[in-house]
């Protein structure tokens, strides 16, 4: 925001148009909002990391690496909230935290930005690969490869943040305070600010901003939308389970299961869409503000300055931090298994104390299915004796066929379902490589091959 009319006179120092602080009616509500985001976001992301590393089922799942990576990126950004509130709303000048803190502040924000974007992109890519190419995913996806991929993401994220430490710093400046000029004749203040000190036209910052906008936002968002579209297309066109070579009457048993699976996947698609939409909406204003900063040349126009301040300070910053605080909440909403794991960790009790065992739920579902097909079949031997001989013979024929179908299906593919198959962060446990054999089960799950 350089003031071109002052630069020739004040050569050797920054010439900036800014205000020392925001009005109390603006600063106080935003400080309360950021404080709430800080408390909820830090506690929620720490809980995500702790649960992912300590809970037995999540610890054995490959998805834990994506959860931990995203939580680490969110924590990195959330830890800059105190500095953001202090600098943006209460005291822009003089800068009191030193040159090192200023450089570290801008570097950490870029690292968190890149790591968040690329983690979501690689997670969506992996889910698309599992759904669209399940057999190849079974052979390709390994925990070691996921770890190496996320390590590469963090290496690139740190590399993208290092240049910011060389173009930002605590530097002397002549600040043209456009708020102070209304109450004082001395509106130019000599002070120290934490700001970009690269001389105009700032070629390094301009290149970094283009990379930030396209490499960390536009391209990842387009790829995420493409992969989500492929996932939706595959789920909508797939028939679910392979047809079993049994009597057609077995469809009465498995049709509700197929419907439940399709419903679960539709929910998962919506939840993944919510995550992507949250990322897009919360990061768009910051991207727009960055483009404005490198595109505007006439900062002497008060209207231009006010518009930029409104977009950057009042809209982009709150939404940016809101996204980091929302991620743990989205995990909890989308995953029943994640909620159970949190209950176990927080209350030191087994998940079964909060939800009925899976075997109980499955037996109830099977009983309900049989009762729906033959209303008297689940009412005991006394009721069966009251049926006509033809009806009783029909039931006796179907029940063995149903058991045979279940046995053969378990040998061919893994069709075991838990209550959490719809979760975005769920997954099959252990090292069973057949867990990835079906796209319908693995849209939200994952293989856990070594």
GROMACS .gro file of C-alpha atoms in nm:
model
  450
    1UNK     CA    1   0.000   0.000   0.000
    2UNK     CA    2   0.276   0.243  -0.087
    3UNK     CA    3   0.208   0.612  -0.118
    4UNK     CA    4   0.376   0.716  -0.443
    5UNK     CA    5   0.362   1.089  -0.362
    6UNK     CA    6   0.570   1.042  -0.047
    7UNK     CA    7   0.831   0.797  -0.174
    8UNK     CA    8   1.061   1.051  -0.346
    9UNK     CA    9   1.083   1.259  -0.027
   10UNK     CA   10   1.108   0.971   0.218
   11UNK     CA   11   1.359   0.767   0.024
   12UNK     CA   12   1.511   0.477   0.219
   13UNK     CA   13   1.202   0.396   0.428
   14UNK     CA   14   0.859   0.258   0.359
   15UNK     CA   15   0.577   0.501   0.291
   16UNK     CA   16   0.250   0.339   0.394
   17UNK     CA   17  -0.109   0.447   0.420
   18UNK     CA   18  -0.272   0.271   0.714
   19UNK     CA   19  -0.449   0.316   1.045
   20UNK     CA   20  -0.297   0.229   1.380
   21UNK     CA   21  -0.602   0.035   1.498
   22UNK     CA   22  -0.959  -0.041   1.408
   23UNK     CA   23  -1.251   0.125   1.587
   24UNK     CA   24  -1.348  -0.043   1.911
   25UNK     CA   25  -1.689  -0.136   1.770
   26UNK     CA   26  -1.505  -0.343   1.507
   27UNK     CA   27  -1.200  -0.462   1.701
   28UNK     CA   28  -1.383  -0.598   2.005
   29UNK     CA   29  -1.636  -0.827   1.827
   30UNK     CA   30  -1.367  -0.957   1.591
   31UNK     CA   31  -1.135  -1.024   1.885
   32UNK     CA   32  -1.406  -1.225   2.057
   33UNK     CA   33  -1.470  -1.416   1.734
   34UNK     CA   34  -1.102  -1.496   1.687
   35UNK     CA   35  -1.069  -1.598   2.051
   36UNK     CA   36  -1.355  -1.843   2.009
   37UNK     CA   37  -1.204  -1.980   1.689
   38UNK     CA   38  -0.867  -2.017   1.861
   39UNK     CA   39  -1.004  -2.211   2.159
   40UNK     CA   40  -1.234  -2.436   1.958
   41UNK     CA   41  -0.991  -2.486   1.671
   42UNK     CA   42  -0.684  -2.567   1.878
   43UNK     CA   43  -0.871  -2.800   2.114
   44UNK     CA   44  -1.055  -2.971   1.827
   45UNK     CA   45  -0.745  -3.026   1.616
   46UNK     CA   46  -0.540  -3.147   1.913
   47UNK     CA   47  -0.819  -3.393   1.987
   48UNK     CA   48  -0.812  -3.506   1.624
   49UNK     CA   49  -0.438  -3.575   1.642
   50UNK     CA   50  -0.466  -3.750   1.978
   51UNK     CA   51  -0.759  -3.969   1.874
   52UNK     CA   52  -0.598  -4.059   1.541
   53UNK     CA   53  -0.278  -4.171   1.712
   54UNK     CA   54  -0.424  -4.339   2.020
   55UNK     CA   55  -0.749  -4.504   1.912
   56UNK     CA   56  -0.692  -4.862   1.799
   57UNK     CA   57  -0.912  -4.860   1.490
   58UNK     CA   58  -0.804  -4.519   1.360
   59UNK     CA   59  -0.440  -4.589   1.443
   60UNK     CA   60  -0.443  -4.885   1.204
   61UNK     CA   61  -0.608  -4.687   0.924
   62UNK     CA   62  -0.427  -4.500   0.646
   63UNK     CA   63  -0.673  -4.213   0.674
   64UNK     CA   64  -0.515  -4.117   1.005
   65UNK     CA   65  -0.218  -3.972   0.816
   66UNK     CA   66  -0.443  -3.734   0.624
   67UNK     CA   67  -0.627  -3.637   0.942
   68UNK     CA   68  -0.304  -3.567   1.128
   69UNK     CA   69  -0.161  -3.372   0.834
   70UNK     CA   70  -0.470  -3.155   0.798
   71UNK     CA   71  -0.490  -3.102   1.175
   72UNK     CA   72  -0.122  -3.002   1.184
   73UNK     CA   73  -0.180  -2.748   0.906
   74UNK     CA   74  -0.484  -2.609   1.088
   75UNK     CA   75  -0.289  -2.582   1.414
   76UNK     CA   76  -0.005  -2.403   1.237
   77UNK     CA   77  -0.247  -2.141   1.110
   78UNK     CA   78  -0.446  -2.114   1.432
   79UNK     CA   79  -0.131  -2.043   1.633
   80UNK     CA   80  -0.090  -1.720   1.436
   81UNK     CA   81  -0.427  -1.586   1.555
   82UNK     CA   82  -0.286  -1.381   1.849
   83UNK     CA   83  -0.041  -1.204   1.618
   84UNK     CA   84  -0.310  -1.149   1.355
   85UNK     CA   85  -0.551  -0.995   1.604
   86UNK     CA   86  -0.282  -0.773   1.753
   87UNK     CA   87  -0.147  -0.654   1.419
   88UNK     CA   88  -0.470  -0.621   1.221
   89UNK     CA   89  -0.715  -0.483   1.474
   90UNK     CA   90  -0.539  -0.333   1.777
   91UNK     CA   91  -0.193  -0.200   1.692
   92UNK     CA   92  -0.057  -0.203   1.340
   93UNK     CA   93   0.223   0.030   1.442
   94UNK     CA   94   0.463   0.040   1.615
   95UNK     CA   95   0.556  -0.328   1.576
   96UNK     CA   96   0.671  -0.455   1.917
   97UNK     CA   97   0.739  -0.826   1.856
   98UNK     CA   98   1.072  -0.805   1.679
   99UNK     CA   99   1.198  -0.882   1.332
  100UNK     CA  100   1.217  -1.261   1.378
  101UNK     CA  101   0.855  -1.291   1.487
  102UNK     CA  102   0.743  -1.082   1.190
  103UNK     CA  103   0.925  -1.303   0.940
  104UNK     CA  104   0.809  -1.623   1.112
  105UNK     CA  105   0.448  -1.500   1.116
  106UNK     CA  106   0.419  -1.461   0.739
  107UNK     CA  107   0.617  -1.778   0.671
  108UNK     CA  108   0.390  -1.992   0.892
  109UNK     CA  109   0.076  -1.855   0.730
  110UNK     CA  110   0.197  -1.956   0.385
  111UNK     CA  111   0.307  -2.301   0.507
  112UNK     CA  112  -0.036  -2.363   0.658
  113UNK     CA  113  -0.208  -2.239   0.341
  114UNK     CA  114  -0.012  -2.474   0.114
  115UNK     CA  115  -0.029  -2.776   0.345
  116UNK     CA  116  -0.406  -2.747   0.390
  117UNK     CA  117  -0.476  -2.713   0.019
  118UNK     CA  118  -0.247  -2.993  -0.092
  119UNK     CA  119  -0.354  -3.233   0.185
  120UNK     CA  120  -0.719  -3.202   0.081
  121UNK     CA  121  -0.618  -3.247  -0.282
  122UNK     CA  122  -0.414  -3.563  -0.222
  123UNK     CA  123  -0.685  -3.709   0.003
  124UNK     CA  124  -0.951  -3.653  -0.263
  125UNK     CA  125  -0.719  -3.799  -0.526
  126UNK     CA  126  -0.668  -4.112  -0.319
  127UNK     CA  127  -1.041  -4.155  -0.256
  128UNK     CA  128  -1.110  -4.116  -0.628
  129UNK     CA  129  -0.846  -4.377  -0.707
  130UNK     CA  130  -0.995  -4.622  -0.456
  131UNK     CA  131  -1.348  -4.579  -0.590
  132UNK     CA  132  -1.273  -4.572  -0.962
  133UNK     CA  133  -0.983  -4.820  -0.972
  134UNK     CA  134  -1.027  -5.045  -0.668
  135UNK     CA  135  -0.808  -5.332  -0.790
  136UNK     CA  136  -0.519  -5.101  -0.879
  137UNK     CA  137  -0.564  -4.920  -0.550
  138UNK     CA  138  -0.537  -5.252  -0.370
  139UNK     CA  139  -0.195  -5.305  -0.526
  140UNK     CA  140  -0.073  -4.946  -0.521
  141UNK     CA  141  -0.189  -4.790  -0.194
  142UNK     CA  142   0.043  -4.857   0.098
  143UNK     CA  143   0.094  -4.682   0.427
  144UNK     CA  144   0.455  -4.614   0.338
  145UNK     CA  145   0.353  -4.444   0.013
  146UNK     CA  146   0.093  -4.232   0.188
  147UNK     CA  147   0.352  -4.124   0.444
  148UNK     CA  148   0.602  -4.036   0.173
  149UNK     CA  149   0.338  -3.842  -0.020
  150UNK     CA  150   0.238  -3.635   0.282
  151UNK     CA  151   0.604  -3.581   0.375
  152UNK     CA  152   0.662  -3.445   0.024
  153UNK     CA  153   0.362  -3.214   0.063
  154UNK     CA  154   0.501  -3.070   0.386
  155UNK     CA  155   0.847  -3.033   0.234
  156UNK     CA  156   0.700  -2.834  -0.056
  157UNK     CA  157   0.480  -2.633   0.182
  158UNK     CA  158   0.780  -2.533   0.393
  159UNK     CA  159   0.974  -2.450   0.077
  160UNK     CA  160   0.687  -2.227  -0.040
  161UNK     CA  161   0.690  -2.040   0.291
  162UNK     CA  162   1.063  -1.972   0.321
  163UNK     CA  163   1.074  -1.689   0.061
  164UNK     CA  164   0.825  -1.490   0.270
  165UNK     CA  165   1.083  -1.471   0.549
  166UNK     CA  166   1.311  -1.275   0.314
  167UNK     CA  167   1.064  -1.016   0.186
  168UNK     CA  168   0.879  -0.941   0.512
  169UNK     CA  169   1.027  -0.795   0.827
  170UNK     CA  170   1.018  -0.525   1.094
  171UNK     CA  171   1.128  -0.212   0.907
  172UNK     CA  172   1.111   0.166   0.963
  173UNK     CA  173   0.827   0.340   0.786
  174UNK     CA  174   0.648   0.669   0.742
  175UNK     CA  175   0.282   0.588   0.801
  176UNK     CA  176   0.015   0.814   0.660
  177UNK     CA  177  -0.261   0.749   0.914
  178UNK     CA  178  -0.585   0.826   0.734
  179UNK     CA  179  -0.785   0.794   1.058
  180UNK     CA  180  -0.560   1.019   1.262
  181UNK     CA  181  -0.574   1.299   1.006
  182UNK     CA  182  -0.936   1.365   1.104
  183UNK     CA  183  -0.838   1.466   1.459
  184UNK     CA  184  -0.480   1.591   1.421
  185UNK     CA  185  -0.268   1.800   1.187
  186UNK     CA  186   0.015   1.545   1.213
  187UNK     CA  187  -0.111   1.248   1.017
  188UNK     CA  188   0.236   1.122   0.911
  189UNK     CA  189   0.398   0.904   1.178
  190UNK     CA  190   0.758   0.777   1.182
  191UNK     CA  191   0.748   0.427   1.329
  192UNK     CA  192   0.828   0.056   1.279
  193UNK     CA  193   0.594  -0.183   1.100
  194UNK     CA  194   0.586  -0.553   1.014
  195UNK     CA  195   0.536  -0.532   0.643
  196UNK     CA  196   0.657  -0.624   0.296
  197UNK     CA  197   0.977  -0.426   0.235
  198UNK     CA  198   1.058  -0.531  -0.122
  199UNK     CA  199   1.075  -0.216  -0.338
  200UNK     CA  200   0.805  -0.157  -0.597
  201UNK     CA  201   0.704  -0.319  -0.826
  202UNK     CA  202   0.786  -0.612  -0.590
  203UNK     CA  203   0.870  -0.878  -0.853
  204UNK     CA  204   0.941  -1.153  -0.597
  205UNK     CA  205   0.619  -1.093  -0.408
  206UNK     CA  206   0.424  -1.076  -0.733
  207UNK     CA  207   0.554  -1.417  -0.842
  208UNK     CA  208   0.489  -1.565  -0.498
  209UNK     CA  209   0.134  -1.430  -0.504
  210UNK     CA  210   0.064  -1.581  -0.845
  211UNK     CA  211   0.200  -1.915  -0.724
  212UNK     CA  212  -0.009  -1.889  -0.407
  213UNK     CA  213  -0.328  -1.812  -0.598
  214UNK     CA  214  -0.291  -2.069  -0.874
  215UNK     CA  215  -0.068  -2.337  -0.722
  216UNK     CA  216  -0.234  -2.342  -0.381
  217UNK     CA  217  -0.593  -2.252  -0.467
  218UNK     CA  218  -0.715  -2.247  -0.828
  219UNK     CA  219  -0.546  -2.565  -0.954
  220UNK     CA  220  -0.615  -2.770  -0.636
  221UNK     CA  221  -0.981  -2.663  -0.637
  222UNK     CA  222  -1.022  -2.759  -1.003
  223UNK     CA  223  -0.859  -3.098  -0.943
  224UNK     CA  224  -1.069  -3.159  -0.633
  225UNK     CA  225  -1.387  -3.078  -0.825
  226UNK     CA  226  -1.280  -3.312  -1.106
  227UNK     CA  227  -1.207  -3.600  -0.869
  228UNK     CA  228  -1.530  -3.547  -0.678
  229UNK     CA  229  -1.718  -3.554  -1.008
  230UNK     CA  230  -1.553  -3.885  -1.100
  231UNK     CA  231  -1.643  -4.026  -0.758
  232UNK     CA  232  -2.007  -3.924  -0.796
  233UNK     CA  233  -2.020  -4.063  -1.150
  234UNK     CA  234  -1.871  -4.396  -1.044
  235UNK     CA  235  -2.107  -4.436  -0.749
  236UNK     CA  236  -2.414  -4.342  -0.953
  237UNK     CA  237  -2.329  -4.581  -1.238
  238UNK     CA  238  -2.205  -4.875  -1.032
  239UNK     CA  239  -2.442  -5.154  -0.937
  240UNK     CA  240  -2.298  -5.190  -0.591
  241UNK     CA  241  -2.214  -5.555  -0.517
  242UNK     CA  242  -2.129  -5.824  -0.769
  243UNK     CA  243  -2.423  -6.053  -0.830
  244UNK     CA  244  -2.403  -6.376  -0.629
  245UNK     CA  245  -2.477  -6.710  -0.788
  246UNK     CA  246  -2.769  -6.803  -0.568
  247UNK     CA  247  -3.142  -6.837  -0.582
  248UNK     CA  248  -3.312  -6.510  -0.687
  249UNK     CA  249  -3.491  -6.508  -0.354
  250UNK     CA  250  -3.164  -6.390  -0.192
  251UNK     CA  251  -3.229  -6.046  -0.341
  252UNK     CA  252  -3.496  -6.000  -0.077
  253UNK     CA  253  -3.219  -6.021   0.180
  254UNK     CA  254  -2.950  -5.815   0.009
  255UNK     CA  255  -3.157  -5.546  -0.158
  256UNK     CA  256  -3.197  -5.346   0.167
  257UNK     CA  257  -2.821  -5.376   0.219
  258UNK     CA  258  -2.753  -5.236  -0.127
  259UNK     CA  259  -2.993  -4.952  -0.064
  260UNK     CA  260  -2.826  -4.874   0.267
  261UNK     CA  261  -2.484  -4.874   0.100
  262UNK     CA  262  -2.600  -4.639  -0.174
  263UNK     CA  263  -2.752  -4.409   0.088
  264UNK     CA  264  -2.428  -4.411   0.286
  265UNK     CA  265  -2.225  -4.320  -0.020
  266UNK     CA  266  -2.463  -4.040  -0.111
  267UNK     CA  267  -2.415  -3.899   0.238
  268UNK     CA  268  -2.040  -3.934   0.205
  269UNK     CA  269  -2.042  -3.748  -0.128
  270UNK     CA  270  -2.240  -3.466   0.029
  271UNK     CA  271  -2.001  -3.449   0.325
  272UNK     CA  272  -1.697  -3.445   0.100
  273UNK     CA  273  -1.870  -3.171  -0.095
  274UNK     CA  274  -1.917  -2.975   0.227
  275UNK     CA  275  -1.544  -3.000   0.303
  276UNK     CA  276  -1.454  -2.880  -0.046
  277UNK     CA  277  -1.716  -2.603  -0.037
  278UNK     CA  278  -1.588  -2.489   0.303
  279UNK     CA  279  -1.234  -2.472   0.170
  280UNK     CA  280  -1.342  -2.282  -0.142
  281UNK     CA  281  -1.562  -2.028   0.036
  282UNK     CA  282  -1.318  -1.963   0.320
  283UNK     CA  283  -1.009  -1.924   0.100
  284UNK     CA  284  -1.161  -1.731  -0.191
  285UNK     CA  285  -1.164  -1.386  -0.023
  286UNK     CA  286  -0.796  -1.416   0.074
  287UNK     CA  287  -0.707  -1.508  -0.284
  288UNK     CA  288  -0.905  -1.210  -0.414
  289UNK     CA  289  -0.733  -0.978  -0.166
  290UNK     CA  290  -0.390  -1.102  -0.275
  291UNK     CA  291  -0.474  -1.039  -0.641
  292UNK     CA  292  -0.598  -0.691  -0.549
  293UNK     CA  293  -0.274  -0.612  -0.367
  294UNK     CA  294  -0.050  -0.681  -0.667
  295UNK     CA  295  -0.293  -0.534  -0.922
  296UNK     CA  296  -0.374  -0.196  -0.768
  297UNK     CA  297  -0.126   0.083  -0.837
  298UNK     CA  298  -0.310   0.389  -0.704
  299UNK     CA  299  -0.327   0.347  -0.328
  300UNK     CA  300  -0.382   0.722  -0.283
  301UNK     CA  301  -0.749   0.671  -0.362
  302UNK     CA  302  -0.931   0.633  -0.026
  303UNK     CA  303  -1.206   0.424  -0.184
  304UNK     CA  304  -0.956   0.168  -0.310
  305UNK     CA  305  -0.796   0.148   0.031
  306UNK     CA  306  -1.129   0.103   0.209
  307UNK     CA  307  -1.241  -0.172  -0.031
  308UNK     CA  308  -0.915  -0.361   0.014
  309UNK     CA  309  -0.936  -0.325   0.392
  310UNK     CA  310  -1.293  -0.454   0.394
  311UNK     CA  311  -1.205  -0.759   0.184
  312UNK     CA  312  -0.878  -0.842   0.359
  313UNK     CA  313  -0.933  -0.745   0.723
  314UNK     CA  314  -1.307  -0.790   0.772
  315UNK     CA  315  -1.379  -1.086   0.543
  316UNK     CA  316  -1.071  -1.283   0.434
  317UNK     CA  317  -0.897  -1.319   0.771
  318UNK     CA  318  -1.203  -1.436   0.971
  319UNK     CA  319  -1.307  -1.686   0.703
  320UNK     CA  320  -0.952  -1.815   0.665
  321UNK     CA  321  -0.926  -1.903   1.033
  322UNK     CA  322  -1.286  -2.024   1.043
  323UNK     CA  323  -1.198  -2.301   0.797
  324UNK     CA  324  -0.924  -2.432   1.027
  325UNK     CA  325  -1.161  -2.437   1.322
  326UNK     CA  326  -1.438  -2.610   1.125
  327UNK     CA  327  -1.239  -2.914   1.013
  328UNK     CA  328  -1.265  -3.111   1.343
  329UNK     CA  329  -1.638  -3.038   1.353
  330UNK     CA  330  -1.679  -3.173   0.999
  331UNK     CA  331  -1.488  -3.488   1.098
  332UNK     CA  332  -1.720  -3.539   1.393
  333UNK     CA  333  -2.035  -3.482   1.189
  334UNK     CA  334  -1.926  -3.706   0.904
  335UNK     CA  335  -1.789  -4.003   1.096
  336UNK     CA  336  -1.972  -4.210   1.352
  337UNK     CA  337  -1.650  -4.400   1.414
  338UNK     CA  338  -1.466  -4.075   1.485
  339UNK     CA  339  -1.733  -3.977   1.736
  340UNK     CA  340  -1.706  -4.316   1.904
  341UNK     CA  341  -1.328  -4.282   1.919
  342UNK     CA  342  -1.358  -3.938   2.077
  343UNK     CA  343  -1.598  -4.076   2.338
  344UNK     CA  344  -1.359  -4.357   2.420
  345UNK     CA  345  -1.064  -4.121   2.458
  346UNK     CA  346  -1.250  -3.853   2.653
  347UNK     CA  347  -1.454  -4.080   2.881
  348UNK     CA  348  -1.203  -4.366   2.903
  349UNK     CA  349  -1.470  -4.616   2.812
  350UNK     CA  350  -1.534  -4.855   2.526
  351UNK     CA  351  -1.743  -4.741   2.235
  352UNK     CA  352  -1.986  -5.025   2.305
  353UNK     CA  353  -2.100  -4.837   2.614
  354UNK     CA  354  -2.243  -4.567   2.389
  355UNK     CA  355  -2.369  -4.764   2.090
  356UNK     CA  356  -2.497  -5.122   2.061
  357UNK     CA  357  -2.251  -5.381   1.931
  358UNK     CA  358  -2.231  -5.420   1.557
  359UNK     CA  359  -2.331  -5.786   1.580
  360UNK     CA  360  -2.649  -5.690   1.766
  361UNK     CA  361  -2.738  -5.428   1.507
  362UNK     CA  362  -2.667  -5.671   1.224
  363UNK     CA  363  -2.881  -5.945   1.379
  364UNK     CA  364  -3.163  -5.696   1.429
  365UNK     CA  365  -3.136  -5.588   1.066
  366UNK     CA  366  -3.144  -5.948   0.947
  367UNK     CA  367  -3.443  -6.021   1.169
  368UNK     CA  368  -3.617  -5.714   1.033
  369UNK     CA  369  -3.548  -5.820   0.675
  370UNK     CA  370  -3.684  -6.171   0.732
  371UNK     CA  371  -3.982  -6.034   0.917
  372UNK     CA  372  -4.049  -5.793   0.632
  373UNK     CA  373  -4.035  -6.066   0.370
  374UNK     CA  374  -4.231  -6.318   0.577
  375UNK     CA  375  -4.413  -6.146   0.864
  376UNK     CA  376  -4.439  -6.465   1.069
  377UNK     CA  377  -4.085  -6.591   1.016
  378UNK     CA  378  -3.934  -6.404   1.313
  379UNK     CA  379  -4.205  -6.479   1.566
  380UNK     CA  380  -4.077  -6.811   1.693
  381UNK     CA  381  -4.162  -7.179   1.649
  382UNK     CA  382  -4.510  -7.143   1.789
  383UNK     CA  383  -4.603  -6.899   1.516
  384UNK     CA  384  -4.438  -7.111   1.250
  385UNK     CA  385  -4.653  -7.406   1.352
  386UNK     CA  386  -4.965  -7.199   1.289
  387UNK     CA  387  -4.870  -7.145   0.924
  388UNK     CA  388  -5.011  -7.352   0.646
  389UNK     CA  389  -4.792  -7.647   0.535
  390UNK     CA  390  -4.715  -7.479   0.202
  391UNK     CA  391  -4.609  -7.155   0.373
  392UNK     CA  392  -4.391  -7.337   0.625
  393UNK     CA  393  -4.221  -7.532   0.346
  394UNK     CA  394  -4.151  -7.207   0.159
  395UNK     CA  395  -3.979  -7.055   0.463
  396UNK     CA  396  -3.773  -7.369   0.529
  397UNK     CA  397  -3.648  -7.360   0.170
  398UNK     CA  398  -3.553  -6.992   0.170
  399UNK     CA  399  -3.369  -6.974   0.504
  400UNK     CA  400  -3.097  -7.229   0.408
  401UNK     CA  401  -3.058  -7.058   0.070
  402UNK     CA  402  -3.005  -6.725   0.246
  403UNK     CA  403  -2.739  -6.871   0.474
  404UNK     CA  404  -2.565  -7.029   0.176
  405UNK     CA  405  -2.563  -6.697  -0.007
  406UNK     CA  406  -2.412  -6.522   0.296
  407UNK     CA  407  -2.138  -6.783   0.325
  408UNK     CA  408  -2.044  -6.772  -0.042
  409UNK     CA  409  -2.049  -6.393  -0.052
  410UNK     CA  410  -1.809  -6.372   0.240
  411UNK     CA  411  -1.570  -6.604   0.059
  412UNK     CA  412  -1.580  -6.399  -0.262
  413UNK     CA  413  -1.566  -6.045  -0.130
  414UNK     CA  414  -1.567  -5.866   0.201
  415UNK     CA  415  -1.921  -5.740   0.255
  416UNK     CA  416  -1.906  -5.691   0.629
  417UNK     CA  417  -2.063  -5.360   0.721
  418UNK     CA  418  -2.032  -5.155   1.033
  419UNK     CA  419  -2.231  -4.859   1.140
  420UNK     CA  420  -1.954  -4.627   1.023
  421UNK     CA  421  -1.923  -4.726   0.657
  422UNK     CA  422  -2.052  -4.387   0.559
  423UNK     CA  423  -1.779  -4.190   0.730
  424UNK     CA  424  -1.526  -3.979   0.549
  425UNK     CA  425  -1.259  -4.079   0.798
  426UNK     CA  426  -1.364  -4.439   0.849
  427UNK     CA  427  -1.200  -4.744   0.707
  428UNK     CA  428  -1.143  -5.113   0.742
  429UNK     CA  429  -0.916  -5.219   1.021
  430UNK     CA  430  -0.621  -5.446   1.021
  431UNK     CA  431  -0.426  -5.556   0.717
  432UNK     CA  432  -0.702  -5.729   0.520
  433UNK     CA  433  -0.615  -5.656   0.159
  434UNK     CA  434  -0.961  -5.758   0.038
  435UNK     CA  435  -1.104  -5.458   0.216
  436UNK     CA  436  -1.045  -5.246  -0.092
  437UNK     CA  437  -1.204  -5.489  -0.335
  438UNK     CA  438  -1.536  -5.309  -0.360
  439UNK     CA  439  -1.566  -4.943  -0.462
  440UNK     CA  440  -1.888  -4.905  -0.266
  441UNK     CA  441  -1.719  -4.996   0.061
  442UNK     CA  442  -1.409  -4.793  -0.002
  443UNK     CA  443  -1.537  -4.454  -0.102
  444UNK     CA  444  -1.500  -4.362   0.259
  445UNK     CA  445  -1.284  -4.646   0.384
  446UNK     CA  446  -0.927  -4.735   0.304
  447UNK     CA  447  -0.697  -5.027   0.264
  448UNK     CA  448  -0.446  -5.073   0.538
  449UNK     CA  449  -0.178  -5.264   0.359
  450UNK     CA  450   0.168  -5.229   0.496
   0.00000   0.00000   0.00000
